[in-house]
Coordinates of C-alpha atoms in Angstrom, one line a residue:
X198 CA 2.9 28.8 -16.0
X199 CA 2.0 26.2 -14.2
X200 CA 3.9 23.0 -15.3
X201 CA 1.6 19.3 -14.2
X202 CA 1.8 15.7 -12.9
X203 CA -0.8 13.6 -12.1
X204 CA 0.2 10.5 -10.3
X205 CA -2.1 7.4 -10.7
X206 CA -3.7 5.2 -12.5
X207 CA -6.2 6.5 -15.6
X208 CA -9.2 6.4 -14.2
X209 CA -7.9 9.2 -11.2
X210 CA -5.9 11.1 -13.5
X211 CA -7.8 11.9 -16.2
X212 CA -10.8 13.2 -15.1
X213 CA -8.8 15.5 -13.3
X214 CA -8.0 17.9 -16.0
X215 CA -11.5 20.1 -17.1
X216 CA -12.7 19.5 -20.9
X217 CA -11.4 22.9 -22.7
X218 CA -11.3 23.3 -26.5
X219 CA -7.2 24.3 -25.9
X220 CA -6.2 20.9 -24.4
X221 CA -4.4 19.0 -27.3
X222 CA -3.1 15.6 -26.1
X223 CA -0.7 12.5 -27.0
X224 CA -2.3 9.3 -26.1
X225 CA -3.6 5.8 -26.9
X226 CA -7.9 5.8 -28.3
X227 CA -9.7 9.2 -26.9
X228 CA -10.1 11.1 -24.2
X229 CA -13.1 13.4 -23.3
X230 CA -11.2 16.4 -21.7
X231 CA -9.1 17.0 -25.0
X232 CA -10.3 19.3 -28.6
X233 CA -8.0 16.4 -30.6
X234 CA -5.9 13.5 -29.4
X235 CA -3.0 12.3 -31.2
X236 CA -1.8 8.8 -31.3
X237 CA 2.1 8.3 -29.9
X238 CA 2.8 5.9 -33.2
X239 CA 1.5 8.9 -35.0
X240 CA 5.2 10.3 -35.8
X241 CA 5.0 12.8 -38.1
X242 CA 1.5 14.6 -36.4
X243 CA 2.7 14.1 -32.9
X244 CA 6.2 15.6 -34.2
X245 CA 4.1 18.7 -35.4
X246 CA 2.4 19.2 -32.5
X247 CA 5.5 19.5 -30.2
X248 CA 7.1 21.3 -32.7
X249 CA 3.5 23.6 -32.6
X250 CA 4.3 24.4 -28.7
X251 CA 8.4 24.4 -28.8
X252 CA 8.0 27.7 -30.5
X253 CA 4.9 29.1 -28.4
X254 CA 1.8 27.2 -29.1
X255 CA -1.1 29.8 -28.7
X256 CA -2.2 31.7 -25.7
X257 CA -3.5 29.4 -22.7
X258 CA -3.2 26.1 -24.8
X259 CA -2.7 22.9 -22.5
X260 CA -0.3 20.3 -24.0
X261 CA -1.4 17.0 -22.3
X262 CA 0.8 14.2 -22.4
X263 CA -1.4 11.0 -21.5
X264 CA 0.6 7.9 -20.2
X265 CA 4.4 9.1 -20.1
X266 CA 5.6 5.7 -20.2
X267 CA 3.2 5.2 -22.9
X268 CA 4.4 7.5 -24.8
X269 CA 8.2 8.2 -24.4
X270 CA 8.1 4.4 -25.5
X271 CA 7.1 5.8 -29.4
X272 CA 9.2 9.2 -28.7
X273 CA 13.0 8.7 -27.0
X274 CA 13.0 12.4 -27.7
X275 CA 9.7 13.7 -25.5
X276 CA 11.5 14.0 -22.6
X277 CA 13.9 17.1 -24.2
X278 CA 10.5 18.2 -26.1
X279 CA 9.0 18.9 -23.0
X280 CA 11.4 20.5 -21.3
X281 CA 12.0 22.9 -23.7
X282 CA 8.7 23.7 -23.6
X283 CA 7.7 24.0 -20.1
X284 CA 11.8 26.2 -20.3
X285 CA 10.9 28.4 -23.1
X286 CA 7.0 28.8 -23.5
X287 CA 5.4 31.3 -21.3
X288 CA 1.4 31.3 -21.6
X289 CA 1.0 27.0 -22.5
X290 CA 0.8 24.6 -19.7
X291 CA 1.6 21.2 -20.1
X292 CA 0.3 18.1 -17.7
X293 CA 2.0 14.9 -17.6
X294 CA -0.2 12.0 -16.7
X295 CA 2.1 8.8 -14.8
X296 CA 0.6 5.6 -14.0
X297 CA 3.5 5.6 -10.9
X298 CA 5.9 7.9 -9.9
X299 CA 8.8 6.6 -11.1
X300 CA 7.1 6.4 -14.6
X301 CA 7.4 10.7 -14.8
X302 CA 10.5 12.2 -16.7
X303 CA 13.6 13.2 -14.8
X304 CA 15.0 16.8 -15.4
X305 CA 11.4 18.3 -16.0
X306 CA 10.5 20.2 -13.3
X307 CA 6.9 19.4 -12.9
X308 CA 4.0 20.1 -10.0
X309 CA 3.4 16.3 -8.9
X310 CA -0.2 15.7 -7.5
X311 CA -0.4 11.9 -6.8
X312 CA -3.5 10.7 -6.6
X313 CA -3.7 7.1 -5.6
X314 CA -1.5 5.8 -2.7
X315 CA 0.0 2.8 -4.5
X316 CA 1.1 4.9 -7.9
X317 CA 3.0 6.6 -5.0
X318 CA 5.0 3.4 -4.3
X319 CA 4.9 2.6 -7.9
X320 CA 2.5 -0.3 -8.0
X321 CA -0.6 -1.2 -10.1
X322 CA -2.5 -2.9 -8.2
X323 CA -0.8 -5.3 -4.5
X324 CA 0.0 -8.7 -4.4
X325 CA 2.7 -9.7 -2.1
X326 CA 4.3 -11.1 -4.0
X327 CA 5.0 -8.6 -6.4
X328 CA 4.8 -5.6 -3.8
X329 CA 6.8 -6.6 -1.2
X330 CA 10.3 -6.1 -2.7
X331 CA 11.4 -3.3 -1.3
X332 CA 14.7 -3.2 0.8
X333 CA 15.1 -1.0 3.8
X334 CA 16.5 2.1 2.5
X335 CA 14.0 4.8 1.9
X336 CA 10.1 5.2 1.6
X337 CA 8.0 8.0 -0.2
X338 CA 5.3 9.3 1.7
X339 CA 4.0 12.4 0.0
X340 CA 3.9 15.3 -1.6
X341 CA 5.7 18.6 -0.5
X342 CA 4.1 22.3 -1.3
X343 CA 6.2 22.7 -4.2
X344 CA 4.7 19.1 -5.1
X345 CA 8.0 17.7 -5.0
X346 CA 8.2 13.9 -3.6
X347 CA 9.0 13.4 -0.1
X348 CA 10.7 10.3 0.9
X349 CA 12.0 9.2 3.9
X350 CA 15.4 7.6 4.7
X351 CA 15.4 4.6 6.8
X352 CA 19.1 4.4 7.1
X353 CA 21.9 5.8 7.2
X354 CA 25.6 5.5 7.5
X355 CA 27.1 5.8 10.5
X356 CA 30.9 5.5 9.9
X357 CA 30.6 5.9 6.3
X358 CA 30.9 1.9 6.2
X359 CA 28.2 0.4 7.8
X360 CA 24.9 1.0 7.1
X361 CA 22.6 1.9 10.3
X362 CA 18.8 3.0 11.2
X363 CA 17.7 6.1 11.6
X364 CA 15.2 8.0 13.6
X365 CA 11.9 9.6 12.5
X366 CA 10.2 12.4 13.8
X367 CA 7.2 13.0 11.8
X368 CA 4.0 15.2 12.9
X369 CA 1.7 15.2 10.3
X370 CA -1.0 12.4 11.5
X371 CA -2.0 12.1 7.7
X372 CA 1.9 11.4 7.0
X373 CA 2.5 9.1 10.1
X374 CA 0.2 6.4 8.4
X375 CA 1.4 7.3 4.6
X376 CA 4.5 6.1 5.6
X377 CA 3.3 3.1 8.1
X378 CA 0.7 2.0 5.2
X379 CA 3.6 2.5 2.5
X380 CA 6.3 0.3 4.8
X381 CA 3.8 -2.5 5.0
X382 CA 2.6 -2.1 1.2
X383 CA 6.1 -2.8 0.2
X384 CA 8.3 -4.7 2.4
X385 CA 7.5 -8.0 3.8
X386 CA 6.8 -9.1 7.1
X387 CA 10.4 -10.7 7.8
X388 CA 12.1 -7.4 6.9
X389 CA 9.8 -5.4 9.4
X390 CA 7.8 -5.6 11.6
X391 CA 6.1 -2.7 14.3
X392 CA 4.6 -1.9 17.9
X393 CA 2.4 0.5 18.1
X394 CA 2.3 2.5 21.4
X395 CA -0.1 5.5 21.6
X396 CA 0.3 7.6 24.8
X397 CA -3.5 8.0 24.7
X398 CA -6.4 6.5 22.5
X399 CA -5.9 8.9 19.3
X400 CA -7.2 6.6 16.8
X401 CA -3.7 7.2 14.4
X402 CA -3.1 3.5 14.3
X403 CA -6.9 2.8 13.3
X404 CA -7.0 -0.1 10.4
X405 CA -2.9 -0.5 10.2
X406 CA -3.0 -2.1 13.3
X407 CA -5.4 -5.5 11.1
X408 CA -1.6 -5.8 9.2
X409 CA 0.4 -9.3 10.0
X410 CA 3.7 -7.1 10.6
X411 CA 2.1 -6.0 14.1
X412 CA 3.2 -7.6 16.8
X413 CA 1.5 -5.4 19.2
X414 CA -0.8 -2.3 19.5
X415 CA -0.5 -0.9 23.4
X416 CA -2.9 1.8 24.0
X417 CA -3.4 4.2 26.6
X418 CA 0.7 4.0 27.6
X419 CA 0.8 6.3 29.3
X420 CA -1.3 4.7 32.1
X421 CA 1.8 2.5 32.9
X422 CA 4.7 3.4 31.3
X423 CA 7.1 1.1 33.6
X424 CA 5.7 -2.1 32.0
X425 CA 6.0 -1.4 28.7
X426 CA 9.4 -0.3 29.0
X427 CA 10.5 -3.5 31.1
X428 CA 9.1 -5.2 28.1
X429 CA 10.7 -3.2 25.0
X430 CA 14.3 -3.4 26.8
X431 CA 14.2 -6.8 27.6
X432 CA 13.5 -7.7 23.8
X433 CA 16.3 -4.9 23.3
X434 CA 18.4 -7.1 25.1
X435 CA 17.0 -10.6 23.0
X436 CA 18.4 -9.0 19.8
X437 CA 21.7 -7.9 20.9
X438 CA 22.7 -11.5 22.5
X439 CA 21.1 -13.2 19.2
X440 CA 23.1 -10.3 16.9
X441 CA 26.4 -9.9 18.6
X442 CA 28.3 -7.2 18.5
X443 CA 31.0 -7.9 15.7
X444 CA 27.8 -7.2 13.1
X445 CA 24.7 -4.8 12.7
X446 CA 21.5 -6.1 12.3
X447 CA 21.7 -5.3 8.2
X448 CA 24.7 -7.6 7.2
X449 CA 23.1 -10.0 9.5
X450 CA 19.8 -9.6 7.3
X451 CA 22.0 -10.5 4.3
X452 CA 23.9 -13.5 5.7
X453 CA 20.5 -15.4 6.5
X454 CA 17.9 -12.5 7.8
X455 CA 18.2 -13.4 11.5
X456 CA 16.0 -10.7 12.5
X457 CA 13.1 -8.2 11.0
X458 CA 14.0 -4.7 11.7
X459 CA 11.8 -3.6 14.3
X460 CA 9.8 -0.1 14.4
X461 CA 8.9 1.2 17.5
X462 CA 6.5 4.0 16.3
X463 CA 4.7 5.9 19.3
X464 CA 1.8 9.1 19.5
X465 CA 2.2 11.3 22.1
X466 CA 5.5 10.6 22.6
X467 CA 6.1 14.2 24.7
X468 CA 3.4 12.7 27.3
X469 CA 5.1 9.6 27.2
X470 CA 8.7 11.3 27.6
X471 CA 9.7 12.4 30.9
X472 CA 8.4 8.8 32.3
X473 CA 10.6 5.1 32.3
X474 CA 9.2 4.2 28.5
X475 CA 10.7 7.5 27.3
X476 CA 14.0 6.7 29.4
X477 CA 13.7 3.3 27.9
X478 CA 13.1 4.1 24.1
X479 CA 16.5 6.8 24.8
X480 CA 18.4 3.7 25.6
X481 CA 16.8 1.3 23.0
X482 CA 17.6 4.3 20.2
X483 CA 21.5 4.0 20.8
X484 CA 21.6 0.7 19.9
X485 CA 19.9 1.0 16.3
X486 CA 22.3 -0.7 14.3
X487 CA 23.1 -3.7 16.6
X488 CA 19.7 -4.4 17.7
X489 CA 17.5 -3.4 14.7
X490 CA 15.0 -1.5 16.7
X491 CA 14.2 2.0 14.9
X492 CA 11.8 4.7 16.7
X493 CA 8.8 6.5 15.0
X494 CA 8.1 9.7 17.2
X495 CA 5.2 11.7 15.9
X496 CA 7.2 15.4 17.7
X497 CA 10.6 15.9 16.5
X498 CA 13.6 14.5 20.0
X499 CA 17.0 14.5 20.3
X500 CA 17.3 10.6 18.6
X501 CA 15.6 11.6 15.6
X502 CA 17.7 12.1 12.5
X503 CA 15.1 12.6 10.0
X504 CA 12.3 14.9 9.8
X505 CA 8.8 15.3 8.3
X506 CA 6.8 18.2 9.5
X507 CA 4.1 18.3 6.4
X508 CA 3.3 16.9 3.0
X509 CA 0.2 16.5 1.2
X510 CA -0.6 12.4 1.2
X511 CA -2.4 10.8 -1.6
X512 CA -6.3 11.4 -1.8
X513 CA -7.0 7.9 -1.3
X514 CA -4.8 7.4 1.8
X515 CA -8.0 6.9 4.3
X516 CA -9.4 3.6 1.9
X517 CA -6.6 2.5 0.7
X518 CA -5.9 2.1 4.7
X519 CA -8.5 0.5 5.9
X520 CA -8.4 -1.9 2.9
X521 CA -4.6 -2.9 2.1
X522 CA -3.8 -4.4 5.7
X523 CA -6.6 -7.0 6.0
X524 CA -5.6 -7.5 2.0
X525 CA -2.5 -8.9 3.4
X526 CA -3.3 -12.1 5.2
X527 CA -5.3 -13.3 2.3
X528 CA -3.1 -16.4 1.2
X529 CA -1.6 -16.4 -2.8
X530 CA -0.7 -19.8 -4.9
X531 CA 2.5 -20.5 -5.4
X532 CA 4.1 -20.0 -8.9
X533 CA 5.3 -21.9 -11.9
X534 CA 9.6 -22.3 -12.8
X535 CA 9.5 -19.3 -15.1
X536 CA 7.1 -16.8 -12.8
X537 CA 9.7 -17.7 -9.7
X538 CA 12.7 -16.6 -12.1
X539 CA 10.8 -13.6 -13.4
X540 CA 11.3 -14.4 -16.9
X541 CA 8.6 -15.6 -19.3
X542 CA 10.5 -18.0 -21.1
X543 CA 14.3 -19.5 -21.7
X544 CA 16.6 -16.8 -23.5
X545 CA 19.8 -17.8 -23.5
X546 CA 21.1 -13.7 -24.5
X547 CA 19.1 -12.8 -20.9
X548 CA 18.9 -15.5 -19.1
X549 CA 23.3 -16.6 -19.0
X550 CA 24.2 -12.5 -19.5
X551 CA 26.8 -11.9 -17.0
X552 CA 25.3 -11.4 -14.0
X553 CA 26.7 -8.9 -10.7
X554 CA 29.3 -10.9 -9.0
X555 CA 26.7 -10.5 -5.6
X556 CA 23.8 -12.4 -7.9
X557 CA 26.1 -14.9 -9.2
X558 CA 25.4 -18.4 -8.4
X559 CA 22.7 -17.2 -6.2
X560 CA 18.8 -18.7 -7.3
X561 CA 15.3 -18.7 -6.0
X562 CA 14.3 -22.5 -5.1
X563 CA 10.7 -21.7 -4.4
X564 CA 8.9 -18.8 -2.0
X565 CA 7.9 -17.9 1.6
X566 CA 4.5 -17.8 2.9
X567 CA 4.8 -14.4 1.6
X568 CA 5.2 -14.9 -2.0
X569 CA 8.9 -13.8 -2.0
X570 CA 12.0 -15.8 -3.0
X571 CA 13.3 -18.5 -0.9
X572 CA 17.3 -18.2 -2.7
X573 CA 20.2 -20.2 -2.5
X574 CA 24.3 -18.8 -3.1
X575 CA 26.2 -21.4 -3.6
X576 CA 29.0 -19.3 -3.1
X577 CA 31.2 -19.6 -0.2
X578 CA 29.7 -18.0 2.8
X579 CA 33.0 -16.5 4.6
X580 CA 34.7 -15.4 1.5
X581 CA 32.5 -14.8 -1.3
X582 CA 29.2 -13.7 0.7
X583 CA 27.3 -16.8 -0.4
X584 CA 25.7 -19.6 1.7
X585 CA 28.1 -22.9 0.6
X586 CA 30.2 -23.8 -0.7
X587 CA 27.9 -27.0 -0.2
X588 CA 25.2 -28.5 0.7
X589 CA 22.7 -31.2 1.3
X590 CA 18.6 -32.1 1.1
X591 CA 16.8 -34.5 2.8
X592 CA 13.9 -35.7 2.5
X593 CA 12.2 -39.5 1.5
X594 CA 13.4 -40.8 -1.9
X595 CA 9.8 -40.0 -3.6
X596 CA 10.3 -36.2 -2.2
X597 CA 13.9 -35.4 -2.8
X598 CA 13.3 -34.9 -6.8
X599 CA 11.5 -32.0 -6.3
X600 CA 13.6 -29.7 -4.5
X601 CA 16.8 -30.7 -6.2
X602 CA 15.5 -30.0 -9.8
X603 CA 14.5 -26.9 -8.2
X604 CA 17.7 -26.2 -6.8
X605 CA 19.6 -27.2 -10.0
X606 CA 17.3 -26.1 -12.8
X607 CA 17.7 -23.2 -11.0
X608 CA 21.2 -22.7 -11.6
X609 CA 21.3 -24.2 -15.2
X610 CA 18.9 -21.2 -15.6
X611 CA 21.2 -18.6 -14.9
X612 CA 24.5 -19.9 -15.8
X613 CA 25.8 -21.1 -19.0
X614 CA 28.1 -24.3 -19.5
X615 CA 31.1 -21.8 -19.6
X616 CA 30.3 -20.5 -16.3
X617 CA 28.8 -24.0 -14.6
X618 CA 29.3 -27.5 -14.8
X619 CA 27.0 -30.0 -13.4
X620 CA 27.4 -33.8 -12.2
X621 CA 24.7 -36.4 -11.2
X622 CA 25.5 -39.2 -9.2
X623 CA 22.1 -41.4 -8.6
X624 CA 23.6 -44.0 -6.8
X625 CA 20.7 -46.0 -5.9
X626 CA 19.1 -45.4 -9.7
X627 CA 15.5 -44.1 -9.0
X628 CA 15.6 -41.3 -11.1
X629 CA 16.2 -38.3 -9.2
X630 CA 17.8 -36.4 -11.9
X631 CA 15.7 -37.6 -14.3
X632 CA 15.5 -34.9 -17.5
X633 CA 18.0 -33.0 -16.4
X634 CA 20.8 -35.6 -18.0
X635 CA 20.3 -33.3 -21.2
X636 CA 21.2 -30.3 -20.3
X637 CA 24.5 -28.6 -21.7
X638 CA 26.2 -28.1 -18.0
X639 CA 25.9 -31.7 -17.4
X640 CA 29.7 -33.4 -18.3
X641 CA 31.1 -36.7 -17.5
X642 CA 34.0 -35.8 -15.1
X643 CA 37.1 -38.0 -13.2
X644 CA 36.8 -36.2 -9.5
X645 CA 40.4 -36.3 -8.3
X646 CA 41.0 -35.6 -12.2
X647 CA 39.4 -32.5 -11.7
X648 CA 40.7 -31.0 -8.8
X649 CA 44.3 -31.6 -10.2
X650 CA 43.7 -29.6 -13.5
X651 CA 41.9 -26.4 -11.2
X652 CA 44.9 -26.6 -9.3
X653 CA 46.7 -25.9 -12.0
X654 CA 44.2 -23.1 -13.7
X655 CA 44.3 -21.3 -10.4
X656 CA 48.7 -22.2 -10.2
X657 CA 48.2 -20.1 -14.4
X658 CA 45.8 -17.9 -13.2
X659 CA 43.1 -18.9 -15.2
X660 CA 39.8 -18.9 -12.8
X661 CA 37.7 -22.5 -13.6
X662 CA 34.0 -23.0 -14.3
X663 CA 32.8 -23.7 -11.2
X664 CA 31.3 -27.4 -10.7
X665 CA 28.2 -28.9 -8.9
X666 CA 28.2 -32.5 -7.9
X667 CA 25.4 -33.6 -7.2
X668 CA 24.8 -37.1 -5.4
X669 CA 21.4 -39.2 -4.2
X670 CA 21.7 -41.6 -1.7
X671 CA 25.0 -40.3 -0.4
X672 CA 24.8 -43.5 3.0
X673 CA 24.1 -45.9 0.9
X674 CA 27.4 -44.5 -1.9
X675 CA 29.6 -44.5 1.6
X676 CA 28.8 -47.9 2.8
X677 CA 29.8 -49.2 -1.2
X678 CA 32.0 -47.8 -2.6
X679 CA 34.7 -46.1 -0.1
X680 CA 36.9 -44.8 -2.7
X681 CA 34.5 -42.5 -3.8
X682 CA 33.0 -41.3 -1.1
X683 CA 36.6 -40.8 0.5
X684 CA 36.7 -38.6 -2.8
X685 CA 34.0 -36.7 -1.6
X686 CA 35.6 -35.9 1.8
X687 CA 38.7 -34.7 -0.1
X688 CA 36.3 -31.8 -2.1
X689 CA 34.2 -31.4 1.2
X690 CA 37.5 -30.0 3.0
X691 CA 39.3 -28.5 -0.2
X692 CA 36.0 -28.0 -2.5
X693 CA 35.6 -23.7 -1.7
X694 CA 39.1 -23.4 -2.7
X695 CA 38.5 -24.7 -5.9
X696 CA 35.6 -23.8 -7.3
X697 CA 33.7 -27.4 -6.4
X698 CA 30.9 -27.5 -4.6
X699 CA 28.5 -30.7 -3.2
X700 CA 24.7 -31.1 -3.2
X701 CA 24.2 -34.4 -0.9
X702 CA 20.9 -36.1 -0.9
X703 CA 19.4 -38.3 1.4
X704 CA 16.6 -40.1 3.4
X705 CA 18.7 -38.8 6.7
X706 CA 21.4 -36.1 6.9
X707 CA 24.4 -36.1 5.3
X708 CA 26.2 -34.3 7.0
X709 CA 26.0 -36.9 10.0
X710 CA 28.7 -38.9 7.5
X711 CA 32.1 -38.2 8.7
X712 CA 34.1 -35.2 7.3
X713 CA 31.2 -34.4 4.7
X714 CA 30.0 -30.5 6.4
X715 CA 27.3 -28.8 4.4
X716 CA 26.4 -24.8 4.8
X717 CA 22.7 -24.9 4.0
X718 CA 19.9 -27.7 3.8
X719 CA 16.3 -28.2 1.9
X720 CA 14.3 -30.4 4.2
X721 CA 10.8 -31.4 4.3
X722 CA 9.4 -31.9 7.5
X723 CA 6.6 -32.4 8.5
X724 CA 5.0 -28.9 7.7
X725 CA 6.7 -28.9 4.3
X726 CA 9.7 -27.4 3.0
X727 CA 12.7 -25.8 4.8
X728 CA 15.9 -23.9 4.3
X729 CA 18.7 -24.5 6.8
X730 CA 21.6 -21.9 7.1
X731 CA 22.9 -21.8 10.1
X732 CA 20.2 -19.8 13.1
X733 CA 18.5 -18.9 10.3
X734 CA 15.1 -21.5 9.1
X735 CA 12.6 -19.9 6.5
X736 CA 9.9 -22.1 4.9
X737 CA 8.6 -22.0 1.8
X738 CA 7.2 -24.0 -1.3
X739 CA 8.4 -25.3 -4.3
X740 CA 7.3 -24.4 -7.9
X741 CA 4.3 -26.1 -8.9
X742 CA 5.8 -27.6 -12.9
X743 CA 9.6 -28.2 -12.2
X744 CA 9.1 -31.9 -13.5
X745 CA 7.5 -30.4 -16.6
X746 CA 10.3 -27.9 -16.6
X747 CA 13.0 -30.9 -15.9
X748 CA 11.3 -31.9 -19.1
X749 CA 11.4 -29.6 -21.4
X750 CA 14.3 -26.3 -19.7
X751 CA 17.2 -28.8 -20.2
X752 CA 16.5 -30.2 -23.9
X753 CA 15.7 -26.3 -24.5
X754 CA 19.3 -24.9 -23.0
X755 CA 21.0 -28.2 -25.2
X756 CA 19.2 -26.9 -28.6
X757 CA 20.8 -23.0 -27.4
X758 CA 24.3 -24.3 -27.7
X759 CA 24.3 -26.4 -30.6

């Protein structure tokens, strides 16, 4: 007996099931397709129904579980019950509906039909802030003949250590388009861009070329392949020069997102392969790990490690291929502070829980033009894979408070006073840190004594909490308080070793002063705020409610520790 999973929003999945008296439904509300419905919260009736099906039910009966995620929340044993029914009951059918592919039960054999393109990617509706969260790893394309998901793997480990890109061959036209639209839907243009090359004018890239990821669309490329080959080889050389020989493109992205991945998408590759362009693509293919240029071809080639010949794509792929690329250009409003941090409100248990080492002392300060978080990691760059240890904020006096509060509040939000302590020095008394002084993280420190204490703790094998020393008005302080300035110079030199971090702010760069080297900068320019880390420059906007967050959040955190 065939068991089926229908993936998509309710208005797509439910009408696909014909009404029949033998359909028994578990789901919220009523449904026109079922003879009787059982609410997921009705434990007794739901359990009786499942037991009846486990014992065989009646020939021809259908168990419809409408919205798996919702129903499974009410019954932790639902997966085991359905697995038993699908394994042992011969003359009954099980149909499961789900809003996204990721909602389906594991270890239950179901033939999957994905009715909605967004559901295939785990998205209810598209917005840049929510959808562009993908990693350059793998992307679903459709469903194979057995009802199993078809996923294109974009990377592999070339030597067991360093991840590199995989060249792909997708021979089916609709699967080719589904893969491209899936990448555009789940990845920001800062992570992935594309060049379209059509040997003739097949129309395979129609509508997709409107997406912000697309650098160029070359039609009738077989007529003049030499010019295009020269252009692609020049781009490969440029990228290799930027990245260098010591790192892969993926490591560079982690350290500052120097370059986006560039996908060279070719339709009609068999016509191009014998030309100069085919030779250029073969040369580019050899350097995928360093240049970040990958190939997506419409036929198999010796360079293509991943091959997809056929699959069933979502029914509404054509409509969304016309709608989504244009929707991706639409501006979205900046978030408030808690939305930026994906937290409805401050909850000590959730916010101050232990974090993975990579995420410690990393926090968002704003979002880029694509709605994606722009982060600062105060950990040392070389030894801890961070962006620090020291940073600076450069802006006029009346604007510095914005970026300072975004960074300091974000660190306080995700780290308890046992993990992070903060010193605030407002040299000019402008109130730049107003509200932050009420947080339990803010404690008085003699910086020289603190350094000596930390040295002793490390000798004893004890890790001290990190100390973030925030100083506004550094140039004036250097002139008026030379002894204190020398202490800052000492921390700039040895703070990385002992967990002491400087956050310095002024109208002009504090790092212009002697022996005050910084690793990252938040700077207000004529076009807005920018984050600078080495060669990486990211524009961003701050949360909309920083001043109210600075008044309320420190008080809430203090109350939570009282």
